[in-house]
Coordinates of C-alpha atoms (C1' of nucleotides) in Angstrom, one line a residue:
Chain A
M20 CA 110.7 53.0 158.1
M21 CA 111.6 54.0 154.6
N22 CA 112.5 51.9 151.7
S23 CA 116.3 51.7 152.1
T24 CA 117.5 52.7 148.6
H25 CA 120.9 52.9 150.2
A26 CA 121.6 56.3 148.7
H27 CA 122.6 54.7 145.4
G28 CA 119.1 54.1 144.0
H29 CA 117.3 55.7 141.2
G30 CA 116.8 59.4 141.4
P31 CA 118.7 62.4 140.2
D32 CA 122.4 62.5 141.0
L33 CA 122.3 65.7 142.9
A34 CA 125.7 65.1 144.4
A35 CA 127.3 64.9 141.0
L36 CA 125.9 68.2 139.9
A37 CA 126.6 70.0 143.2
G38 CA 130.1 68.5 143.1
L39 CA 130.9 70.5 140.0
L40 CA 130.3 73.7 141.9
A41 CA 131.8 72.5 145.2
D42 CA 135.3 73.3 144.3
S43 CA 136.5 76.9 144.9
T44 CA 138.3 77.1 141.6
R45 CA 135.4 75.8 139.6
A46 CA 133.1 78.1 141.5
S47 CA 135.4 81.0 140.7
F48 CA 135.2 80.1 137.1
C49 CA 131.4 80.0 137.1
L50 CA 131.1 83.3 138.9
A51 CA 133.4 84.9 136.5
L52 CA 131.4 83.6 133.6
L53 CA 128.3 85.1 135.0
D54 CA 129.3 88.2 133.1
G55 CA 127.8 86.4 130.1
R56 CA 130.9 86.6 128.0
A57 CA 133.2 83.8 126.7
W58 CA 136.6 83.5 128.5
T59 CA 139.7 81.7 127.4
A60 CA 141.1 79.0 129.6
T61 CA 144.2 81.0 130.6
E62 CA 142.1 84.0 131.5
L63 CA 140.1 81.9 133.8
A64 CA 143.2 80.2 135.2
R65 CA 144.8 83.5 136.0
H66 CA 141.6 84.8 137.4
A67 CA 141.4 81.9 139.8
G68 CA 145.1 81.8 140.5
V69 CA 145.8 78.3 139.4
A70 CA 148.1 76.7 136.8
A71 CA 146.9 76.3 133.3
S72 CA 147.0 72.5 133.5
T73 CA 144.7 72.7 136.6
A74 CA 142.3 74.9 134.7
T75 CA 142.1 72.4 131.8
G76 CA 141.0 69.6 134.1
H77 CA 138.3 71.8 135.7
L78 CA 137.0 73.0 132.4
N79 CA 136.7 69.4 131.2
L80 CA 134.6 68.6 134.2
L81 CA 132.4 71.6 133.8
V82 CA 131.9 71.1 130.1
T83 CA 131.1 67.4 130.3
G84 CA 128.9 68.2 133.2
G85 CA 126.8 70.4 130.9
L86 CA 127.3 73.6 132.8
L87 CA 129.7 75.2 130.3
A88 CA 129.7 75.3 126.5
Q89 CA 133.0 75.6 124.7
E90 CA 134.1 76.7 121.4
R91 CA 137.6 76.2 120.0
Q92 CA 139.1 78.9 117.8
G93 CA 142.7 78.4 116.7
R94 CA 144.8 77.9 119.7
H95 CA 142.2 79.3 122.0
R96 CA 139.6 77.5 124.0
Y97 CA 136.7 79.8 124.6
V98 CA 134.2 78.8 127.3
R99 CA 130.9 80.3 128.5
L100 CA 127.9 79.3 130.6
A101 CA 125.8 76.7 128.8
D102 CA 122.6 78.8 128.7
S103 CA 120.6 81.4 130.6
D104 CA 119.1 78.6 132.7
T105 CA 122.5 77.7 134.0
A106 CA 123.3 81.3 134.7
A107 CA 120.0 81.6 136.6
L108 CA 120.9 78.5 138.6
I109 CA 124.3 79.8 139.6
E110 CA 122.9 83.2 140.5
N111 CA 120.4 81.6 142.6
L112 CA 122.9 79.5 144.4
A113 CA 125.3 82.4 144.8
S114 CA 122.6 84.6 146.3
R115 CA 122.0 82.2 149.2
A116 CA 125.7 81.3 149.6
P117 CA 127.5 82.6 152.7
R118 CA 129.7 85.6 152.1
R119 CA 133.4 85.0 152.0
A120 CA 135.5 87.2 154.3
A121 CA 137.3 89.8 152.3
P122 CA 141.0 89.4 153.1
T123 CA 141.8 93.0 154.1
G124 CA 141.2 94.0 150.5
S125 CA 143.6 96.5 149.0
L126 CA 142.5 100.0 148.2
P127 CA 141.9 99.5 144.5
A128 CA 140.2 96.2 145.3
V129 CA 137.7 98.0 147.6
S130 CA 137.0 100.6 144.9
R131 CA 136.4 97.8 142.4
S132 CA 134.0 96.0 144.6
R133 CA 132.1 99.2 145.3
A134 CA 131.7 99.8 141.6
L135 CA 130.5 96.3 141.3
A136 CA 127.9 96.8 144.0
R137 CA 126.7 100.0 142.4
A138 CA 126.0 98.7 138.9
R139 CA 127.0 95.6 137.1
T140 CA 125.8 93.1 134.6
C141 CA 124.5 89.7 135.8
Y142 CA 124.8 87.3 132.8
D143 CA 122.7 89.4 130.4
H144 CA 120.8 91.8 132.6
L145 CA 121.5 94.6 135.1
A146 CA 122.2 94.1 138.7
G147 CA 123.6 95.9 141.7
A148 CA 122.0 99.0 143.2
L149 CA 121.1 100.2 139.7
G150 CA 119.4 97.0 138.7
V151 CA 117.4 97.0 141.9
A152 CA 116.5 100.6 141.6
I153 CA 115.2 100.2 138.0
T154 CA 113.1 97.2 139.1
R155 CA 111.6 99.2 142.0
A156 CA 110.9 102.2 139.8
M157 CA 109.2 100.0 137.2
T158 CA 107.1 98.5 139.9
D159 CA 106.2 101.9 141.3
R160 CA 105.1 103.1 137.9
G161 CA 102.9 100.1 137.3
L162 CA 105.1 98.5 134.6
L163 CA 105.7 95.4 136.7
D164 CA 103.2 93.6 138.8
W165 CA 104.2 91.4 141.8
E166 CA 100.7 90.6 143.0
R167 CA 100.2 87.2 141.6
G168 CA 103.7 86.2 140.5
L169 CA 106.0 88.6 138.7
T170 CA 104.5 89.8 135.4
I171 CA 105.0 92.7 133.0
T172 CA 101.8 94.8 132.7
G173 CA 100.3 96.3 129.6
D174 CA 101.7 99.6 130.5
G175 CA 105.0 97.8 130.8
T176 CA 105.0 96.5 127.3
A177 CA 103.9 99.9 126.0
W178 CA 106.8 101.5 127.9
L179 CA 109.2 99.1 126.3
A180 CA 107.8 99.9 122.9
E181 CA 108.4 103.6 123.6
L182 CA 112.0 102.8 124.1
G183 CA 112.1 101.0 120.9
I184 CA 112.3 97.6 122.5
T185 CA 110.2 94.9 120.9
L186 CA 110.2 91.4 122.4
T187 CA 110.4 88.3 120.3
P188 CA 108.5 85.8 122.3
T189 CA 110.5 82.7 123.1
N190 CA 108.8 79.8 124.7
R191 CA 112.0 78.6 126.2
R192 CA 112.7 81.5 128.5
P193 CA 110.2 83.5 130.6
P194 CA 109.8 87.2 129.7
V195 CA 110.2 88.4 133.2
R196 CA 112.0 86.7 136.1
S197 CA 113.0 87.8 139.5
C198 CA 116.7 87.3 140.4
L199 CA 117.9 87.9 143.9
D200 CA 120.7 90.4 143.9
W201 CA 123.6 89.2 146.0
T202 CA 124.8 92.6 147.0
E203 CA 121.5 94.3 147.6
R204 CA 119.6 91.2 148.8
R205 CA 116.6 92.4 146.9
P206 CA 115.2 91.2 143.6
H207 CA 116.0 92.7 140.3
L208 CA 114.6 92.1 136.9
A209 CA 115.8 89.2 134.7
G210 CA 114.3 87.2 131.9
T211 CA 114.1 88.3 128.3
V212 CA 112.8 91.7 129.3
G213 CA 115.7 92.2 131.7
A214 CA 118.1 91.2 128.9
A215 CA 116.5 93.5 126.3
L216 CA 116.6 96.4 128.7
C217 CA 120.2 95.8 129.5
L218 CA 121.1 95.6 125.8
H219 CA 119.2 98.8 125.1
A220 CA 121.0 100.5 127.9
F221 CA 124.4 99.7 126.3
D222 CA 123.2 100.5 122.8
A223 CA 121.7 103.8 123.8
G224 CA 124.8 104.8 125.7
W225 CA 123.1 104.9 129.1
I226 CA 125.9 102.7 130.5
T227 CA 129.4 101.6 129.6
R228 CA 131.6 98.9 130.9
I229 CA 134.3 99.8 133.3
G230 CA 137.4 98.3 131.7
T231 CA 136.7 94.7 131.1
T232 CA 134.9 93.9 134.3
R233 CA 131.3 93.2 135.0
A234 CA 131.0 96.6 136.6
V235 CA 129.3 99.4 134.5
A236 CA 129.3 103.1 134.8
I237 CA 126.2 105.3 134.3
T238 CA 126.8 108.0 131.7
D239 CA 125.3 111.5 131.7
T240 CA 122.9 110.4 129.0
G241 CA 122.0 107.5 131.2
Q242 CA 121.3 109.7 134.2
R243 CA 118.9 111.8 132.0
A244 CA 117.3 108.8 130.5
L245 CA 116.7 107.1 133.9
R246 CA 115.2 110.3 135.2
E247 CA 113.0 110.9 132.2
H248 CA 111.8 107.3 131.7
L249 CA 111.7 106.1 135.3
G250 CA 111.9 109.2 137.5
L251 CA 115.1 107.9 138.9
T252 CA 117.3 110.4 140.7
E253 CA 120.7 109.8 142.2
D254 CA 119.4 109.3 145.8
S255 CA 116.3 107.4 144.9
K256 CA 118.7 104.6 144.1
H257 CA 119.3 103.9 147.7
M258 CA 115.9 103.8 149.2
D259 CA 115.2 100.8 151.3
S260 CA 111.6 100.1 150.7
F261 CA 110.5 97.5 148.2
P262 CA 107.0 96.4 147.8
Q263 CA 107.6 92.6 147.8
P264 CA 110.7 91.2 149.3
Q265 CA 110.1 88.4 146.9
C266 CA 111.0 84.8 146.9
T267 CA 114.7 84.3 146.3
S268 CA 114.5 81.3 144.0
S269 CA 112.3 81.9 141.0
Chain B
M4 CA 143.2 90.7 131.3
M5 CA 141.0 90.5 134.3
N6 CA 141.5 91.7 137.9
S7 CA 143.1 88.7 139.5
T8 CA 141.1 88.2 142.6
H9 CA 142.8 84.8 142.8
A10 CA 139.6 83.0 143.6
H11 CA 139.7 83.9 147.2
G12 CA 138.3 87.4 146.9
H13 CA 135.1 88.9 148.0
G14 CA 132.0 87.4 146.5
P15 CA 129.7 84.7 147.7
D16 CA 131.2 81.4 148.7
L17 CA 129.4 79.3 146.1
A18 CA 131.7 76.4 146.7
A19 CA 130.8 76.1 150.4
L20 CA 127.1 75.9 149.7
A21 CA 127.5 73.5 146.8
G22 CA 129.9 71.5 148.9
L23 CA 127.1 70.7 151.3
L24 CA 125.2 69.0 148.5
A25 CA 128.2 67.5 146.8
D26 CA 128.3 64.4 149.0
S27 CA 126.1 61.5 148.0
T28 CA 125.0 60.9 151.6
R29 CA 124.0 64.5 152.2
A30 CA 122.3 64.7 148.9
S31 CA 120.4 61.6 149.7
F32 CA 119.3 63.2 153.0
C33 CA 118.1 66.3 151.2
L34 CA 116.2 64.4 148.5
A35 CA 114.5 62.4 151.1
L36 CA 113.5 65.5 153.0
L37 CA 111.9 66.9 149.9
D38 CA 108.8 65.1 151.0
G39 CA 108.3 68.0 153.4
R40 CA 108.3 66.0 156.6
A41 CA 110.7 65.9 159.5
W42 CA 112.8 62.8 159.7
T43 CA 114.8 61.5 162.6
A44 CA 118.6 61.0 162.3
T45 CA 118.4 57.2 162.3
E46 CA 115.7 57.2 159.7
L47 CA 117.9 59.2 157.4
A48 CA 121.0 57.1 158.3
R49 CA 119.2 53.9 157.4
H50 CA 117.7 55.5 154.2
A51 CA 121.2 56.4 153.0
G52 CA 122.8 53.2 154.2
V53 CA 125.4 54.8 156.6
A54 CA 126.2 54.4 160.3
A55 CA 124.4 56.6 162.8
S56 CA 127.6 58.4 163.7
T57 CA 128.2 59.3 160.1
A58 CA 124.7 60.7 159.8
T59 CA 125.3 62.9 162.9
G60 CA 128.3 64.5 161.2
H61 CA 126.4 65.2 158.0
L62 CA 123.4 66.6 159.8
N63 CA 125.6 69.0 161.7
L64 CA 127.0 70.3 158.5
L65 CA 123.7 70.7 156.8
V66 CA 122.1 72.4 159.9
T67 CA 125.0 74.9 160.4
G68 CA 125.0 75.5 156.7
G69 CA 121.4 76.6 157.0
L70 CA 119.9 74.1 154.7
L71 CA 118.2 72.1 157.4
A72 CA 116.3 73.1 160.5
Q73 CA 116.3 70.8 163.5
E74 CA 114.2 70.3 166.5
R75 CA 115.0 68.0 169.4
Q76 CA 112.3 66.0 171.1
G77 CA 113.3 63.7 173.8
R78 CA 115.9 61.3 172.5
H79 CA 115.0 62.1 168.9
R80 CA 116.6 64.6 166.6
Y81 CA 114.0 65.7 164.0
V82 CA 115.3 67.4 161.0
R83 CA 113.6 69.0 158.0
L84 CA 114.4 71.4 155.2
A85 CA 114.9 74.9 156.4
D86 CA 112.1 76.5 154.4
S87 CA 110.3 76.4 151.1
D88 CA 113.0 78.3 149.4
T89 CA 115.5 75.7 150.3
A90 CA 113.2 73.1 149.0
A91 CA 112.8 75.0 145.7
L92 CA 116.6 75.2 145.4
I93 CA 117.1 71.5 145.8
E94 CA 114.2 70.7 143.4
N95 CA 115.7 73.0 140.9
L96 CA 119.1 71.4 141.2
A97 CA 117.7 67.9 141.2
S98 CA 115.7 68.6 138.0
R99 CA 118.8 69.4 136.1
A100 CA 121.1 66.8 137.7
P101 CA 122.1 63.7 135.6
R102 CA 120.1 60.6 136.3
R103 CA 121.8 57.9 138.3
A104 CA 121.8 54.5 136.6
A105 CA 119.3 52.3 138.4
P106 CA 121.2 49.2 139.5
T107 CA 119.0 46.5 138.1
G108 CA 116.2 47.5 140.5
S109 CA 114.3 44.7 142.1
L110 CA 110.6 44.1 141.2
P111 CA 109.1 45.9 144.2
A112 CA 111.6 48.8 143.7
V113 CA 110.4 49.2 140.1
S114 CA 106.8 49.3 141.2
R115 CA 107.7 51.8 143.9
S116 CA 109.4 54.1 141.4
R117 CA 106.4 53.9 139.0
A118 CA 104.1 54.9 141.8
L119 CA 106.4 57.8 142.5
A120 CA 106.4 58.9 138.9
R121 CA 102.6 58.7 138.8
A122 CA 101.8 60.9 141.8
R123 CA 103.9 62.2 144.7
T124 CA 104.4 65.2 146.9
C125 CA 107.2 67.5 146.3
Y126 CA 107.9 69.3 149.5
D127 CA 104.4 70.7 150.0
H128 CA 102.8 70.5 146.6
L129 CA 101.9 67.8 144.1
A130 CA 104.3 66.4 141.5
G131 CA 104.6 63.5 139.1
A132 CA 102.2 62.9 136.2
L133 CA 99.3 64.0 138.5
G134 CA 100.9 67.3 139.4
V135 CA 101.8 68.1 135.8
A136 CA 98.3 67.1 134.6
I137 CA 96.6 69.3 137.1
T138 CA 98.8 72.2 136.1
R139 CA 98.1 71.7 132.5
A140 CA 94.3 71.4 133.1
M141 CA 94.3 74.6 135.1
T142 CA 96.1 76.3 132.3
D143 CA 93.7 75.0 129.7
R144 CA 90.7 76.2 131.8
G145 CA 92.2 79.7 132.1
L146 CA 93.0 79.4 135.8
L147 CA 96.7 79.9 135.2
D148 CA 98.3 82.2 132.8
W149 CA 101.8 81.7 131.4
E150 CA 101.8 84.6 129.0
R151 CA 103.9 87.1 130.9
G152 CA 105.3 85.0 133.7
L153 CA 103.3 82.5 135.6
T154 CA 100.2 84.0 137.3
I155 CA 96.9 82.9 138.7
T156 CA 94.0 84.5 136.9
G157 CA 90.9 86.0 138.4
D158 CA 89.0 82.8 137.4
G159 CA 91.8 80.9 139.1
T160 CA 91.2 82.6 142.5
A161 CA 87.5 82.2 142.1
W162 CA 88.0 78.5 141.3
L163 CA 90.0 78.1 144.5
A164 CA 87.4 79.9 146.5
E165 CA 84.8 77.4 145.1
L166 CA 86.9 74.6 146.6
G167 CA 86.9 76.4 149.9
I168 CA 90.5 77.5 149.6
T169 CA 91.3 81.0 150.7
L170 CA 94.8 82.3 150.4
T171 CA 96.5 84.2 153.2
P172 CA 98.8 86.5 151.3
T173 CA 102.4 86.1 152.4
N174 CA 104.9 88.5 151.1
R175 CA 107.7 86.1 151.6
R176 CA 106.6 83.4 149.2
P177 CA 105.1 83.8 145.7
P178 CA 101.5 82.6 145.3
V179 CA 102.3 80.6 142.2
R180 CA 105.7 79.3 141.1
S181 CA 106.7 76.9 138.4
C182 CA 108.7 73.9 139.5
L183 CA 110.3 71.6 137.0
D184 CA 109.2 68.0 137.5
W185 CA 112.1 65.6 137.5
T186 CA 110.2 62.6 136.2
E187 CA 108.0 64.4 133.7
R188 CA 110.4 67.1 132.7
R189 CA 107.5 69.5 132.5
P190 CA 106.5 72.3 134.9
H191 CA 104.1 71.8 137.8
L192 CA 102.5 74.2 140.1
A193 CA 104.3 75.2 143.3
G194 CA 104.1 78.3 145.6
T195 CA 101.4 78.9 148.2
V196 CA 98.6 78.0 145.8
G197 CA 100.3 74.7 145.0
A198 CA 100.7 74.0 148.7
A199 CA 97.1 74.9 149.5
L200 CA 95.8 72.8 146.7
C201 CA 97.9 69.8 147.9
L202 CA 96.6 70.2 151.4
H203 CA 93.1 70.4 150.2
A204 CA 93.6 67.2 148.2
F205 CA 94.6 65.4 151.3
D206 CA 91.9 66.9 153.5
A207 CA 89.1 66.2 151.0
G208 CA 90.3 62.7 150.6
W209 CA 91.3 63.0 146.9
I210 CA 94.6 61.4 147.6
T211 CA 96.3 59.4 150.4
R212 CA 99.9 58.6 151.1
I213 CA 101.1 55.2 150.0
G214 CA 102.7 53.8 153.2
T215 CA 105.1 56.4 154.5
T216 CA 106.6 57.3 151.1
R217 CA 106.3 60.4 149.1
A218 CA 104.1 58.6 146.6
V219 CA 100.4 59.2 146.8
A220 CA 97.4 57.2 145.5
I221 CA 94.3 58.9 143.9
T222 CA 91.1 57.8 145.6
D223 CA 87.8 57.3 143.9
T224 CA 86.6 60.5 145.4
G225 CA 89.7 62.0 144.0
Q226 CA 89.0 60.7 140.5
R227 CA 85.5 62.2 140.6
A228 CA 86.7 65.5 141.9
L229 CA 89.4 65.8 139.3
R230 CA 87.0 65.1 136.6
E231 CA 84.4 67.5 138.0
H232 CA 86.6 70.4 138.8
L233 CA 89.2 70.1 136.1
G234 CA 87.8 67.8 133.5
L235 CA 90.7 65.4 134.1
T236 CA 90.1 61.8 133.0
E237 CA 92.5 58.9 133.4
D238 CA 94.1 59.1 130.0
S239 CA 94.2 62.9 129.8
K240 CA 96.9 62.6 132.4
H241 CA 99.4 61.4 129.8
M242 CA 99.1 63.9 127.1
D243 CA 102.3 65.3 125.8
S244 CA 101.4 68.8 124.9
F245 CA 102.0 71.7 127.2
P246 CA 101.5 75.3 126.3
Q247 CA 104.8 76.6 127.6
P248 CA 107.7 74.3 128.2
Q249 CA 108.7 76.9 130.7
C250 CA 112.0 77.9 132.1
T251 CA 113.5 75.3 134.4
S252 CA 114.7 77.5 137.1
S253 CA 112.1 79.9 138.3
Chain C
dA27 C1' 116.3 50.3 189.1
dG28 C1' 117.3 48.3 185.0
dG29 C1' 117.1 47.8 180.1
dA30 C1' 116.3 49.5 175.5
dC31 C1' 116.8 53.0 172.4
dT32 C1' 118.7 57.4 170.1
dC33 C1' 122.1 60.2 169.4
dT34 C1' 127.0 62.0 170.0
dT35 C1' 132.1 62.0 170.5
dC36 C1' 136.5 60.1 169.4
dG37 C1' 140.3 57.7 167.1
dG38 C1' 142.0 55.8 163.1
dC39 C1' 141.8 54.3 158.4
dA40 C1' 141.9 54.9 153.5
dC41 C1' 140.4 56.9 149.4
dG42 C1' 139.6 60.8 146.4
dC43 C1' 140.9 64.7 144.4
dG44 C1' 143.0 69.3 143.7
dC45 C1' 147.5 71.0 142.9
dC46 C1' 151.8 71.6 140.4
dG47 C1' 155.8 71.3 137.0
dA48 C1' 157.7 69.2 133.1
dA49 C1' 157.1 67.8 128.6
dG50 C1' 154.6 67.5 124.2
dG51 C1' 151.3 68.9 120.4
dG52 C1' 149.0 72.2 117.6
dA53 C1' 148.2 77.0 115.8
dC54 C1' 149.8 81.5 114.7
dG55 C1' 153.2 85.1 113.2
dC56 C1' 157.6 86.6 111.6
Chain D
dG14 C1' 161.9 77.7 108.7
dC15 C1' 161.7 79.1 113.8
dG16 C1' 160.0 81.0 118.0
dT17 C1' 156.0 82.0 120.6
dC18 C1' 151.9 81.2 122.6
dC19 C1' 147.8 78.3 124.2
dC20 C1' 146.4 74.3 125.6
dT21 C1' 146.9 69.3 127.0
dT22 C1' 148.7 64.9 129.2
dC23 C1' 151.1 62.7 132.7
dG24 C1' 153.3 61.5 137.2
dG25 C1' 153.5 62.4 141.9
dC26 C1' 152.6 64.9 146.1
dG27 C1' 149.7 66.0 150.1
dC28 C1' 145.6 67.5 152.2
dG29 C1' 140.8 67.0 153.2
dT30 C1' 137.2 64.3 154.3
dG31 C1' 133.9 60.4 154.5
dC32 C1' 133.6 56.1 156.7
dC33 C1' 133.3 52.9 160.7
dG34 C1' 133.1 50.8 165.5
dA35 C1' 133.4 51.4 170.3
dA36 C1' 132.3 53.9 174.2
dG37 C1' 129.5 57.3 176.6
dA38 C1' 125.6 60.6 177.6
dG39 C1' 120.8 61.4 177.7
dT40 C1' 115.8 59.9 177.3
dC41 C1' 112.0 56.9 177.8
dC42 C1' 109.5 52.6 179.3
dT43 C1' 108.6 48.9 182.4

DNA sequence: AGGACTCTTCGGCACGCGCCGAAGGGACGC
DNA sequence: GCGTCCCTTCGGCGCGTGCCGAAGAGTCCT
């Protein structure tokens, strides 16, 4: 038999951390913050459908728990995910969480969620069908290599340079990272390369935000650029084959 | 303002998944199961210090939630983590969870936890100071490459072959994966390579389990093998430098 | 057959915690 | 100055849920 540490022993307090995300309101906050921006307390409260006072309590928990970073400006309390690691953790969790039954969504709600599934930001990189298609195209063209762990190839860095993207190597965050897409159930590209690519797509006018949501629309310039640089056509974004249905976590 | 999905909209039910781990008893179960073995219900109950009936309820939740797989044999209910992805998820969570204050641990308890910190298994690979030291040594010798995501080099695969380890490529699980060690706070090697290496260490008698815990002891053969194959000496296991204090998540 | 053991179901208890509304403090703008 | 807006604290309500012990079903051993 085992040493009976009686559950209250030494190790990491997993329950405390998980408990932060175990409430539907707090989870809703975190998922909303996955867009990478800073939200005010009332925005989050309204988004989750709770009173402002309730939101305050939840935000206190999340901030002291280290999941969120806050910044006070005048009468506003801005809050965002603590760092990209935290974002990755939440993505990771979300991707393996069960789907919530959509409550007979209204017509505009359906159209919104379809836009979201087509192309969206995921913290600081691209996700949805677009994100997955880009990742697949980059793999097909030998810019990414999945053989022995996900890496960017020499061709890949050259390709980035062609686009005018230069990477400043950080030793804190990996250059490329696989992130399981929760609508596509396939991996898309994250890490500093994924972030830089997303930033470039905004700067070069390939994509624009739809309203103030996480969803993005592909512009005409974007269509041309994707075809030119990656050979991506409209229908190639819905192919089902992917070389490596890679590990969800990493 | 945002589209008010009122928290109960469409996306993944993050709270439900997190809720499974948000209870200290269930968390204790999962952490215990990180040793990669199958435990019986009463073993887990005793480990966590709860009644058998309570354990039954928790196990039902974890199994139907998909985190645990069960197998019934006679009057026993064996239960283990669902797969290596689940193990990776829990590791990941545990590594960023706050530490629980050790309640004035007894003398044997302290010695146990020191053994655990020195060398232990983490699901199916090696962790603790030993796991981290092996990972560092492999990096120093050019067997692993962290430059553009963690990969195993050509030299690395050759080195494995020398040890008599051949990898059967699975497309489900990445060959190498970084796993943040929760005692060392540094990455150690996971993935199929990490698992194969750990298995080899047991088979070749480099290490043996200490009792029935997750802790392992390094044998004399093990000491020699580590020096021969990796240049690892006793004190080189406590150096503080590591090339890439890599991303916690992946 | 009988006894020991593992696991499960059930009823009941009690604590925790998420929720709100009302009231108050601080920042901004007119 | 005053009103408005954003956030916070506080008290109180009610549901959810983790816990146990007792009893029962199924398995194994002698």
